[in-house]
PDB file of C-alpha atoms and ligand atoms in Angstrom:
ATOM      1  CA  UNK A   1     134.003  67.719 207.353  1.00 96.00           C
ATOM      2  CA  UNK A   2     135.868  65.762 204.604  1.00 96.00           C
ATOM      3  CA  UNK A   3     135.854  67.866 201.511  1.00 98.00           C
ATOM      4  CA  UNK A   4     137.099  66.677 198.679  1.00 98.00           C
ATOM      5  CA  UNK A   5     137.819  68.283 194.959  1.00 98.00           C
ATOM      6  CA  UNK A   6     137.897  66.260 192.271  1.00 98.00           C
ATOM      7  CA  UNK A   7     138.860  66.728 188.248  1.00 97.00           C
ATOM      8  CA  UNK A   8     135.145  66.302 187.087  1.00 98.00           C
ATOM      9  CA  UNK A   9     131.183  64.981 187.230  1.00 97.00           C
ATOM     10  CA  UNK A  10     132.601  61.768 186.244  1.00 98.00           C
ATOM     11  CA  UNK A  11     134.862  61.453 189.690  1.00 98.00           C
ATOM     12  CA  UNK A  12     132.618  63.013 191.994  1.00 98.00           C
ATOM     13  CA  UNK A  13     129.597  60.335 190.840  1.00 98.00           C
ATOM     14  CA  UNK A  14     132.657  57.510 191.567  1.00 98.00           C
ATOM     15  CA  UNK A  15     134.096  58.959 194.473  1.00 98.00           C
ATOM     16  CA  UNK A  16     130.565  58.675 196.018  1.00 98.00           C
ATOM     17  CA  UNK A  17     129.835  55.460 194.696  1.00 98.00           C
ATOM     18  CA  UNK A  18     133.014  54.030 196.296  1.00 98.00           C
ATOM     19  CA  UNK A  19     131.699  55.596 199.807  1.00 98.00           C
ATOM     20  CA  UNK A  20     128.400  54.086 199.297  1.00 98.00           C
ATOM     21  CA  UNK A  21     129.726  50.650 198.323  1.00 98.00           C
ATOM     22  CA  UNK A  22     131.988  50.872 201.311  1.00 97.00           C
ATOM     23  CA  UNK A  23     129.475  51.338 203.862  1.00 98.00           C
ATOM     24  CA  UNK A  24     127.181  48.472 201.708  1.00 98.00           C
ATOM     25  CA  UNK A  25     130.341  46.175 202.598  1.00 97.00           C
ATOM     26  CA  UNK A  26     130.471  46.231 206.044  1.00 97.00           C
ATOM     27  CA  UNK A  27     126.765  45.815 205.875  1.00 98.00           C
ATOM     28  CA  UNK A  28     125.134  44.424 203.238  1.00 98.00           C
ATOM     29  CA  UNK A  29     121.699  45.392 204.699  1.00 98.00           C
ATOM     30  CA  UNK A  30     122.830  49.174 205.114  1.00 98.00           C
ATOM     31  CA  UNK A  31     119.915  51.553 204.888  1.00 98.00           C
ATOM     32  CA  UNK A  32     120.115  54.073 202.048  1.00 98.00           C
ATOM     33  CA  UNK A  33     119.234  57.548 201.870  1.00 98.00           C
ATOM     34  CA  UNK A  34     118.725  58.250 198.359  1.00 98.00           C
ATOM     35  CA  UNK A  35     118.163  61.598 196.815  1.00 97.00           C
ATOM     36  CA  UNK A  36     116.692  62.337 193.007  1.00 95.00           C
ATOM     37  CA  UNK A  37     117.331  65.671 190.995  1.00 92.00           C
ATOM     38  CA  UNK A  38     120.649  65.370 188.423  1.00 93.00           C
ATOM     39  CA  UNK A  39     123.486  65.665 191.333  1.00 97.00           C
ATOM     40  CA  UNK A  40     122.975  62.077 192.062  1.00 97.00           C
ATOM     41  CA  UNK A  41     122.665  60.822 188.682  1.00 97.00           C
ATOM     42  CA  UNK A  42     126.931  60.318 188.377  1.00 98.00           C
ATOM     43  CA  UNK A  43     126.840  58.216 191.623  1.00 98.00           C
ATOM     44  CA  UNK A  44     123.602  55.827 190.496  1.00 98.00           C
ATOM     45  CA  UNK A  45     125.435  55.342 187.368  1.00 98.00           C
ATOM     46  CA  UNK A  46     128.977  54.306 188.779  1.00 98.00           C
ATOM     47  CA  UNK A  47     127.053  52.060 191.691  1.00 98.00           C
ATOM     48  CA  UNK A  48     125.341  50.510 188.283  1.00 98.00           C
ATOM     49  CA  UNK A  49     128.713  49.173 187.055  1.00 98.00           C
ATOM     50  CA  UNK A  50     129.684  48.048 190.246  1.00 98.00           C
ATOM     51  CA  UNK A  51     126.371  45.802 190.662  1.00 98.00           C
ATOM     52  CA  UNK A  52     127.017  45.042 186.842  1.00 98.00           C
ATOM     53  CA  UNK A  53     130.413  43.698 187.441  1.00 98.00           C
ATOM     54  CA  UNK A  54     129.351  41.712 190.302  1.00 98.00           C
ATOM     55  CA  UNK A  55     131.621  43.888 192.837  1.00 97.00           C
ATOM     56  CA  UNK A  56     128.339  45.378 195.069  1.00 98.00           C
ATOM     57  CA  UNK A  57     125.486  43.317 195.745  1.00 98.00           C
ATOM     58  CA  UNK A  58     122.411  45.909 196.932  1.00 98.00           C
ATOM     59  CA  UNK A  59     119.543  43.279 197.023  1.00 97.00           C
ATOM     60  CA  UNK A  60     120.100  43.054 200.750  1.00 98.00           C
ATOM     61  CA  UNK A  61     120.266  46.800 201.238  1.00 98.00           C
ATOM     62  CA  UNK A  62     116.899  49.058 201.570  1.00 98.00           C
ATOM     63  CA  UNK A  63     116.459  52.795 200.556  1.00 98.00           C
ATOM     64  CA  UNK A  64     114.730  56.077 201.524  1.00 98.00           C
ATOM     65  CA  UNK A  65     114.292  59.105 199.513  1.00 98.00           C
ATOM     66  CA  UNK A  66     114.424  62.562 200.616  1.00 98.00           C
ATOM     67  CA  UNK A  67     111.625  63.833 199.251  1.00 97.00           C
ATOM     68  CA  UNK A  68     108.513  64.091 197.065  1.00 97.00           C
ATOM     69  CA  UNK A  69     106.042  66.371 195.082  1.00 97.00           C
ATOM     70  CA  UNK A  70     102.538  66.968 196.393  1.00 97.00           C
ATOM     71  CA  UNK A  71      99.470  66.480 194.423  1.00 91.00           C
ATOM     72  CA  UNK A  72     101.440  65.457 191.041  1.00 93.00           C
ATOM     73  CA  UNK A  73      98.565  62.869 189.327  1.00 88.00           C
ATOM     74  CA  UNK A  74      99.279  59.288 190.404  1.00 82.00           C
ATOM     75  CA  UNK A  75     102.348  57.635 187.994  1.00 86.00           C
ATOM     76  CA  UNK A  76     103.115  60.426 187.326  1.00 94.00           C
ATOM     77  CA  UNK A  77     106.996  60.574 185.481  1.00 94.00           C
ATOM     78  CA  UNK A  78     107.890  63.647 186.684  1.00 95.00           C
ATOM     79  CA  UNK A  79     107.241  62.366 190.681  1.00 96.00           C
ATOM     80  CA  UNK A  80     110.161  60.929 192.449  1.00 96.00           C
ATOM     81  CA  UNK A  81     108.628  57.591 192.969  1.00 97.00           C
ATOM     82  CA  UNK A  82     109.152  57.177 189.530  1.00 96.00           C
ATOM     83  CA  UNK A  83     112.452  58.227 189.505  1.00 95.00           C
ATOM     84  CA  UNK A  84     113.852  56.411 192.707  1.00 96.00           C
ATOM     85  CA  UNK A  85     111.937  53.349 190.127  1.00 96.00           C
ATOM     86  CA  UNK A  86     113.889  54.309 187.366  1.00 95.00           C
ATOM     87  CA  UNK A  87     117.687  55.411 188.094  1.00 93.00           C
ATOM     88  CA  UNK A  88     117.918  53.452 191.074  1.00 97.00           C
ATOM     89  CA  UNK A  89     115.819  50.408 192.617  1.00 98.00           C
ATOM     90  CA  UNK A  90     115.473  48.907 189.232  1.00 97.00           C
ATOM     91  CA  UNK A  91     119.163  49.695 187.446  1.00 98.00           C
ATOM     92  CA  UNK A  92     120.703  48.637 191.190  1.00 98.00           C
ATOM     93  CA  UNK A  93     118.410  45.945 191.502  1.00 98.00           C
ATOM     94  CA  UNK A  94     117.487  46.663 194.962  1.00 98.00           C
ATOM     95  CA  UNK A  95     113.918  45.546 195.927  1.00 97.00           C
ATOM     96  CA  UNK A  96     111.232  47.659 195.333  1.00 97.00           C
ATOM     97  CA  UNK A  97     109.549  46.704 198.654  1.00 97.00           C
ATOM     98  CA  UNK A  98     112.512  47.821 200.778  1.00 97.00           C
ATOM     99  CA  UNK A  99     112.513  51.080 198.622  1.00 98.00           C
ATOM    100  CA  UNK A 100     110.348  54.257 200.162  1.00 98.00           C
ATOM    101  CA  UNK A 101     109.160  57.134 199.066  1.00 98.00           C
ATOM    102  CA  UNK A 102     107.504  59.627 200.857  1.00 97.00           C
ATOM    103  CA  UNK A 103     103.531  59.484 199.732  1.00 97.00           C
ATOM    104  CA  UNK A 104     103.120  62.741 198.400  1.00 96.00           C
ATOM    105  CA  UNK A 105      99.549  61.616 197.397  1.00 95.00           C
ATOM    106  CA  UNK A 106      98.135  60.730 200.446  1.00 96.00           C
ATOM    107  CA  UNK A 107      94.833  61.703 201.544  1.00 95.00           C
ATOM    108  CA  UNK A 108      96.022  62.739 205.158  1.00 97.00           C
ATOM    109  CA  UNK A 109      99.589  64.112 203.971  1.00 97.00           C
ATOM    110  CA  UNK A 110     100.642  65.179 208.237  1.00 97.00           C
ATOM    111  CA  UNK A 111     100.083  61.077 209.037  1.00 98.00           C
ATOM    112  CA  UNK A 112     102.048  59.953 205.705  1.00 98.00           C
ATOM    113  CA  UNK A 113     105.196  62.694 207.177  1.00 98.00           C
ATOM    114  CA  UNK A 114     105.120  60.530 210.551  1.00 98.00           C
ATOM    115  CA  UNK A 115     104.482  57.397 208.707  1.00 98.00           C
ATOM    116  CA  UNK A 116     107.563  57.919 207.481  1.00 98.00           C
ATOM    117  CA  UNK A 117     109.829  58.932 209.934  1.00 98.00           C
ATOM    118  CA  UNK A 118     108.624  56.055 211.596  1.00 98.00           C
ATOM    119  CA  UNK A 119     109.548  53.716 209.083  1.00 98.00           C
ATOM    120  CA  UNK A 120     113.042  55.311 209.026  1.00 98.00           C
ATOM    121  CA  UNK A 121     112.995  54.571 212.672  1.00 98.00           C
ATOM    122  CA  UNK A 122     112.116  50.959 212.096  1.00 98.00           C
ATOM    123  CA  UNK A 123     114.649  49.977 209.804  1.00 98.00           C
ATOM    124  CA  UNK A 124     117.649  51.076 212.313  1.00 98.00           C
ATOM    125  CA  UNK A 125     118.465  54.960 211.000  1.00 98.00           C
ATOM    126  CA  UNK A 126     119.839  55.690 207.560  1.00 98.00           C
ATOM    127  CA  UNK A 127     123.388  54.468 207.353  1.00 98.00           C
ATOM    128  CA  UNK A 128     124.658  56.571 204.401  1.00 98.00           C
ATOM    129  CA  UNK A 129     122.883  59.763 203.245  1.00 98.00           C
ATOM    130  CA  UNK A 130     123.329  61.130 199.326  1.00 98.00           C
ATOM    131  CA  UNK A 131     122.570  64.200 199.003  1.00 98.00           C
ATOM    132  CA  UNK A 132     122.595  67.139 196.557  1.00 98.00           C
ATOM    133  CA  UNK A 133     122.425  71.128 196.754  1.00 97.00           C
ATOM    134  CA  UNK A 134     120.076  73.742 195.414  1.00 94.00           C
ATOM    135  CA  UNK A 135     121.532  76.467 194.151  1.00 92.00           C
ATOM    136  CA  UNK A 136     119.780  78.458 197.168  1.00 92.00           C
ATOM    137  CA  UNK A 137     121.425  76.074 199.921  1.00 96.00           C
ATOM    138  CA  UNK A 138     118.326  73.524 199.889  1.00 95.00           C
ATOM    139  CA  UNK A 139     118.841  70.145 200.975  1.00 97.00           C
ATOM    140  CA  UNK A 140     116.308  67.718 200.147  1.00 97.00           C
ATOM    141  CA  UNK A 141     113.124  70.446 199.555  1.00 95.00           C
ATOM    142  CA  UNK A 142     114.326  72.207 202.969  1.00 96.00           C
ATOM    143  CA  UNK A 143     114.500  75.789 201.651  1.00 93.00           C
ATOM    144  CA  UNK A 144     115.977  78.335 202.978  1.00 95.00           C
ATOM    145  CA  UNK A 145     114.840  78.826 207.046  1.00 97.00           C
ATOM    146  CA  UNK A 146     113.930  75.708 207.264  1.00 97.00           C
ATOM    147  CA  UNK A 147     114.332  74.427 210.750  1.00 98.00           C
ATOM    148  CA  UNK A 148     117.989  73.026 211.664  1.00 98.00           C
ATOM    149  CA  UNK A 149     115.323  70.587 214.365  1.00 98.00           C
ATOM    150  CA  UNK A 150     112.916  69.778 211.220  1.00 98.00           C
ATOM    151  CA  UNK A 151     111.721  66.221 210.597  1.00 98.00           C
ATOM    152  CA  UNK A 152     109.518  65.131 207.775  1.00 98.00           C
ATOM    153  CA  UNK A 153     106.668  67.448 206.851  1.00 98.00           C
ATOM    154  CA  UNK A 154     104.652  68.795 203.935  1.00 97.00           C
ATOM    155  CA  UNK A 155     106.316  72.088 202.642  1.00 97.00           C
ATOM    156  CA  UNK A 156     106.276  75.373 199.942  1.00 95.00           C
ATOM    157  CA  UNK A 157     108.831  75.296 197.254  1.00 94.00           C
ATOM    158  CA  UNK A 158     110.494  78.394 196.535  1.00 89.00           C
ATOM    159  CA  UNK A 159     110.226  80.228 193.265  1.00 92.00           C
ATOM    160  CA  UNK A 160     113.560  79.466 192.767  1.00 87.00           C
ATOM    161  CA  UNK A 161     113.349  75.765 193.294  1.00 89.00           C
ATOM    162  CA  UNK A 162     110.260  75.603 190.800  1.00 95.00           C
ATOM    163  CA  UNK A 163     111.924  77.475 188.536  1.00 94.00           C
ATOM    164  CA  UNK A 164     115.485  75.287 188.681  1.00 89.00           C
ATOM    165  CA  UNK A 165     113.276  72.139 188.336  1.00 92.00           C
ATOM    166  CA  UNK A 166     110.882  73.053 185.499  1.00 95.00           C
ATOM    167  CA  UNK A 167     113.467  71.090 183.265  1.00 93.00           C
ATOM    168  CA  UNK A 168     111.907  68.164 184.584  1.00 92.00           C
ATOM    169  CA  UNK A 169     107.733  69.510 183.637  1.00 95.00           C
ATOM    170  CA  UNK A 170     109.182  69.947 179.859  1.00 95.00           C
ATOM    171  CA  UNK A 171     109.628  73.678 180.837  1.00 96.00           C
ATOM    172  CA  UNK A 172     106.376  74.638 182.044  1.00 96.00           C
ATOM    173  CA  UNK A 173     106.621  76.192 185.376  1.00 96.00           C
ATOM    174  CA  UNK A 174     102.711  76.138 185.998  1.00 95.00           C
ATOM    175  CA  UNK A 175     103.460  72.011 186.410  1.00 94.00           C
ATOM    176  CA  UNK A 176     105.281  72.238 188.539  1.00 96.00           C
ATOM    177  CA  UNK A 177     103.840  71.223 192.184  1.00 97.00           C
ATOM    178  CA  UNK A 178     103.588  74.062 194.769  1.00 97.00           C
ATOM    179  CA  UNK A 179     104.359  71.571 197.774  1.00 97.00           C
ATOM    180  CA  UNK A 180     106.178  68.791 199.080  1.00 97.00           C
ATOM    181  CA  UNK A 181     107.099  66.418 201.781  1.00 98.00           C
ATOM    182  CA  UNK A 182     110.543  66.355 202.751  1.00 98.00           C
ATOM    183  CA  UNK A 183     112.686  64.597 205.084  1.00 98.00           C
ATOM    184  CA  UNK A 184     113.573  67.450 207.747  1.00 98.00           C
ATOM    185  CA  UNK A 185     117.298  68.699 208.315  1.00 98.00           C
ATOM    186  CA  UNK A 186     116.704  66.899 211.788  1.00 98.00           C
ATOM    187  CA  UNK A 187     116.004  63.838 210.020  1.00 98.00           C
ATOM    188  CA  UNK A 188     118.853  64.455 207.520  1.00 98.00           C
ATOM    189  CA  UNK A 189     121.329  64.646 209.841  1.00 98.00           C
ATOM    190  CA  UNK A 190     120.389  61.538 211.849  1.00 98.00           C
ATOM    191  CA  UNK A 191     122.075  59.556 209.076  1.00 98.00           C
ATOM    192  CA  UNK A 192     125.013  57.927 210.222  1.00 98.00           C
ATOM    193  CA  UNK A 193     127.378  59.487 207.426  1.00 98.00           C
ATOM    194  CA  UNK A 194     126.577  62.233 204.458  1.00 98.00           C
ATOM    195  CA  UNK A 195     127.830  62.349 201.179  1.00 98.00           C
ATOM    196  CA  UNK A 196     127.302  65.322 199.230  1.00 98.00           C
ATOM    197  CA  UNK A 197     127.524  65.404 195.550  1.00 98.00           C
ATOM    198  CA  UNK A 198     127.835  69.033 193.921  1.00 98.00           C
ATOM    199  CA  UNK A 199     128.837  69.643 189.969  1.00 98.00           C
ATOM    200  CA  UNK A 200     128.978  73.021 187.889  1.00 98.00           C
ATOM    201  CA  UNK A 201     129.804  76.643 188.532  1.00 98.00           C
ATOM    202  CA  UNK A 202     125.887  77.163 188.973  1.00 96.00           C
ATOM    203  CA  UNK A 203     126.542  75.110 192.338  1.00 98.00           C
ATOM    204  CA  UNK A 204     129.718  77.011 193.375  1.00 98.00           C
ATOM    205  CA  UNK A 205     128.035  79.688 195.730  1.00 98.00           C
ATOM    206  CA  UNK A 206     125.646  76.937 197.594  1.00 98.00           C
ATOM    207  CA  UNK A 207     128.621  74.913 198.445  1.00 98.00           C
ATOM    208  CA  UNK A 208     131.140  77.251 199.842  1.00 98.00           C
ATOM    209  CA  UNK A 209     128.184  78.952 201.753  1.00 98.00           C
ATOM    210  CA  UNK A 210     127.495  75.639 203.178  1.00 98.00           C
ATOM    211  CA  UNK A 211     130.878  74.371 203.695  1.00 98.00           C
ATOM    212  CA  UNK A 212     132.675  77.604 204.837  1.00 98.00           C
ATOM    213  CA  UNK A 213     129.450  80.256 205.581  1.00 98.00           C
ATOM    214  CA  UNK A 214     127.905  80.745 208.947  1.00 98.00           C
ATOM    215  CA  UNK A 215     125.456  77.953 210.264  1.00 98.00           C
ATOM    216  CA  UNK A 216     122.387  79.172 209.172  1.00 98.00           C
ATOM    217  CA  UNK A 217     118.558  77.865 208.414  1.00 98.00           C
ATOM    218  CA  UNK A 218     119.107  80.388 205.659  1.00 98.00           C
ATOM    219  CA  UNK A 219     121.311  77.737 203.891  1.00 98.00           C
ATOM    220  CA  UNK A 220     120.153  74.827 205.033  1.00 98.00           C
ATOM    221  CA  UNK A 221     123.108  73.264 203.470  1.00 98.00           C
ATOM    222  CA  UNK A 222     125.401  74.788 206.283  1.00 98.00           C
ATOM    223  CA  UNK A 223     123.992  71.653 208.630  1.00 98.00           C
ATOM    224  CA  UNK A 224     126.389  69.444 207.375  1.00 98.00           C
ATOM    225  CA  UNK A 225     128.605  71.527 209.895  1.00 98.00           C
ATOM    226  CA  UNK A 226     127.238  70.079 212.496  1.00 98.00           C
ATOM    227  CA  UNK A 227     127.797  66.291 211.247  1.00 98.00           C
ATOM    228  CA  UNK A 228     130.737  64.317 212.684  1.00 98.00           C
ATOM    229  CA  UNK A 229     130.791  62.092 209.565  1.00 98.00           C
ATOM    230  CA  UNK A 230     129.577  64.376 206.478  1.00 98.00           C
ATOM    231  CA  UNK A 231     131.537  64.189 202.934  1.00 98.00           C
ATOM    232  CA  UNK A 232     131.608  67.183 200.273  1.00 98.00           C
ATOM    233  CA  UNK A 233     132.214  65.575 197.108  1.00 98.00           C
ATOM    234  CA  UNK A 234     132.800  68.671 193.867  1.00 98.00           C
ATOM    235  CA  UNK A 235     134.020  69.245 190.693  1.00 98.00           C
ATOM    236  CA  UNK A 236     136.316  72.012 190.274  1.00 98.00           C
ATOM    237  CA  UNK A 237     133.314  74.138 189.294  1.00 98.00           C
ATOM    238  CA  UNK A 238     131.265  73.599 192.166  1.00 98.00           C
ATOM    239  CA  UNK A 239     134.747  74.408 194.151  1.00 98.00           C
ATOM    240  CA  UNK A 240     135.697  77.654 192.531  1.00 98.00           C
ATOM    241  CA  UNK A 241     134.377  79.693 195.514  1.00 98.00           C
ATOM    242  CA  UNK A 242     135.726  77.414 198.101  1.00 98.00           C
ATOM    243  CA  UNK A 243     138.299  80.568 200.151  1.00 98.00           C
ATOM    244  CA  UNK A 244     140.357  76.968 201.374  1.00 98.00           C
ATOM    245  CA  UNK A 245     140.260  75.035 198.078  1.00 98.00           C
ATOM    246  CA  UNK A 246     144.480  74.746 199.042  1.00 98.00           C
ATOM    247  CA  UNK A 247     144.095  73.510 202.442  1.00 98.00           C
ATOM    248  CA  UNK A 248     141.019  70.720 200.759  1.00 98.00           C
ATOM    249  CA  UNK A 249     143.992  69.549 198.161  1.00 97.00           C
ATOM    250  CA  UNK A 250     146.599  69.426 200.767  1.00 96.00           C
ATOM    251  CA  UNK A 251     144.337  66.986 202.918  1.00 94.00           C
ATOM    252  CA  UNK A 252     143.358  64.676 200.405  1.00 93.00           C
ATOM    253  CA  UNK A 253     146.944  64.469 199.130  1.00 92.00           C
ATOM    254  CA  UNK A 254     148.424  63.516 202.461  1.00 93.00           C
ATOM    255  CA  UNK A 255     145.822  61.711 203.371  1.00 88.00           C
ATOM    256  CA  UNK A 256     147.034  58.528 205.301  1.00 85.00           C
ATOM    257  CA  UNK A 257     146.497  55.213 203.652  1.00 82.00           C
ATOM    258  CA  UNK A 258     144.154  53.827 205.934  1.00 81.00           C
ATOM    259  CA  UNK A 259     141.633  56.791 205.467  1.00 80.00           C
ATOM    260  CA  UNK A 260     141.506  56.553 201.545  1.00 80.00           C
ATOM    261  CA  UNK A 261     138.214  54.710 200.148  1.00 80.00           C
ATOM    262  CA  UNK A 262     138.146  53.031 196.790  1.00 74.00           C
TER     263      UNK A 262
HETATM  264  C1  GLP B   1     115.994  69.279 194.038  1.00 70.50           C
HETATM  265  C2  GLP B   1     115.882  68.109 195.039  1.00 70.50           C
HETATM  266  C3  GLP B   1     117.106  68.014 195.889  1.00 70.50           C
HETATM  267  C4  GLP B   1     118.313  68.243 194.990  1.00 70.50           C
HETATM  268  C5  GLP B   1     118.356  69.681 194.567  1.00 70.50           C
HETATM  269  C6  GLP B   1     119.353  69.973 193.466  1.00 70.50           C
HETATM  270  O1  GLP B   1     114.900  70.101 194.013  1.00 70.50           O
HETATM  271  N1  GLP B   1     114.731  68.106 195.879  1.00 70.50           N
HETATM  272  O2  GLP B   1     117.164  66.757 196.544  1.00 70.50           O
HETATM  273  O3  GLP B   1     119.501  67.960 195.667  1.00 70.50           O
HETATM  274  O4  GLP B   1     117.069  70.153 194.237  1.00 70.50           O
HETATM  275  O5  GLP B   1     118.885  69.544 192.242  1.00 70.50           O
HETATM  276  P1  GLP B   1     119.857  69.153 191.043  1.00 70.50           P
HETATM  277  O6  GLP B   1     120.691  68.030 191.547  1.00 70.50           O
HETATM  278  O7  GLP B   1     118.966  68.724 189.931  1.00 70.50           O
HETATM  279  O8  GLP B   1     120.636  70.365 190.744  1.00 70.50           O
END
């Protein structure tokens, strides 16, 4: 695992964007695994001012997100749909038709979780996978125990999750949904390469349980162990219970030439 430790937000949302826009490169029709919640945010915005500037074309490229709510009201702002809309297919101008979301309003949710994975299958895999963390280990809405074998299904969000994402409801916890679909950690770690993105001291625990803890469905983080091409992009907060922060800096600063992305 690549794990690098950077100054700030600001440089972990670039350093991502630079691994994103390198796999977009060598393949301008690269498949996308895009994740919502406010870890991403820094990476959407430095990909903007690369596709701004003219340096990354993603019209080519096509997208899937991670996850969804269940049973939010249809357009609603709060679901995913409308934020994969909003911080990335429109501000990246990628095109909305190659841009999924799992259907978290379906009538027969089980077929929509197939339906998916499916389409994943069709378009050739996920080349490059963002990701964030919960602060319990979750990746995607895989909480805790989660099967490491898991592939898209309908799932119960943990108190915890509700209660970290009730930001997004204005505060009210009753809003927020009780279920989800998600992408499984199977399905996660089919991508060809992972990048996660964690920022802030409230992070700090997930990460070094995932990078350094046992492999365990009880952080379902701790898969990217088992990835031969997964990246661990964090601030110094989100590092600050990482026991081989030393060894991480040593790496990165003899890091051969031919290894460095930018
Ligand atoms: C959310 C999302 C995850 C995200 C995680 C962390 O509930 N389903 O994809 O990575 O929890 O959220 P945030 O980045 O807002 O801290």
């Amino acid at each position: 695992m690549e794990i690098v430790i950077l100054p700030d937000a600001q440089a972990v949302g670039r350093a991502a964007a630079a691994r994103i826009a390198a796999v977009v490169r060598a393949k301008p029709d690269a498949v996308l695994g895009l994740s919502t919640g406010s870890s991403p945010l820094g990476a959407y915005a430095a990909l903007r001012e690369r596709v701004d500037s003219g340096a990354l074309d993603l019209s080519r490229a096509s997208g899937f997100a991670l996850d969804e709510y269940v049973g939010l009201p249809a357009g609603s702002e709060q679901s995913y749909a409308a934020t994969i809309a909003a911080e990335v297919t429109g501000p990246l101008r990628m095109d909305p038709a190659r841009v999924r979301v799992p259907d978290g309003g379906a009538h027969d949710l089980e077929a929509a979780c197939a339906d998916y994975e499916r389409a994943i299958r069709d378009a050739g895999g996920v080349d490059v996978q963002l990701l964030g963390i919960g602060a319990n280990g979750h990746i995607g809405f895989n909480e805790p125990t989660s099967s490491i074998a898991s592939r898209t299904r309908i799932k119960t969000l943990s108190e915890r999750t509700r209660e970290d994402n009730a930001r997004f409801f204005d505060g009210d916890l009753e809003a927020v949904p009780l279920h989800c679909i998600t992408q499984g950690l199977g399905t996660i770690l089919e991508a060809r390469r992972l990048v996660l993105v964690a920022q802030g001291e409230a992070k700090a625990a997930a990460v070094a349980a995932a990078v350094e803890g046992p492999l365990t469905a009880m952080v379902p983080g701790s898969v990217l162990q088992l990835h031969p091409a997964a990246t661990v992009l964090v601030d110094e907060a989100a590092a600050a219970d990482l026991r081989l922060a030393d060894y991480y800096r040593w790496t990165v600063a003899n890091q051969p030439s031919w290894q460095r992305v930018d």
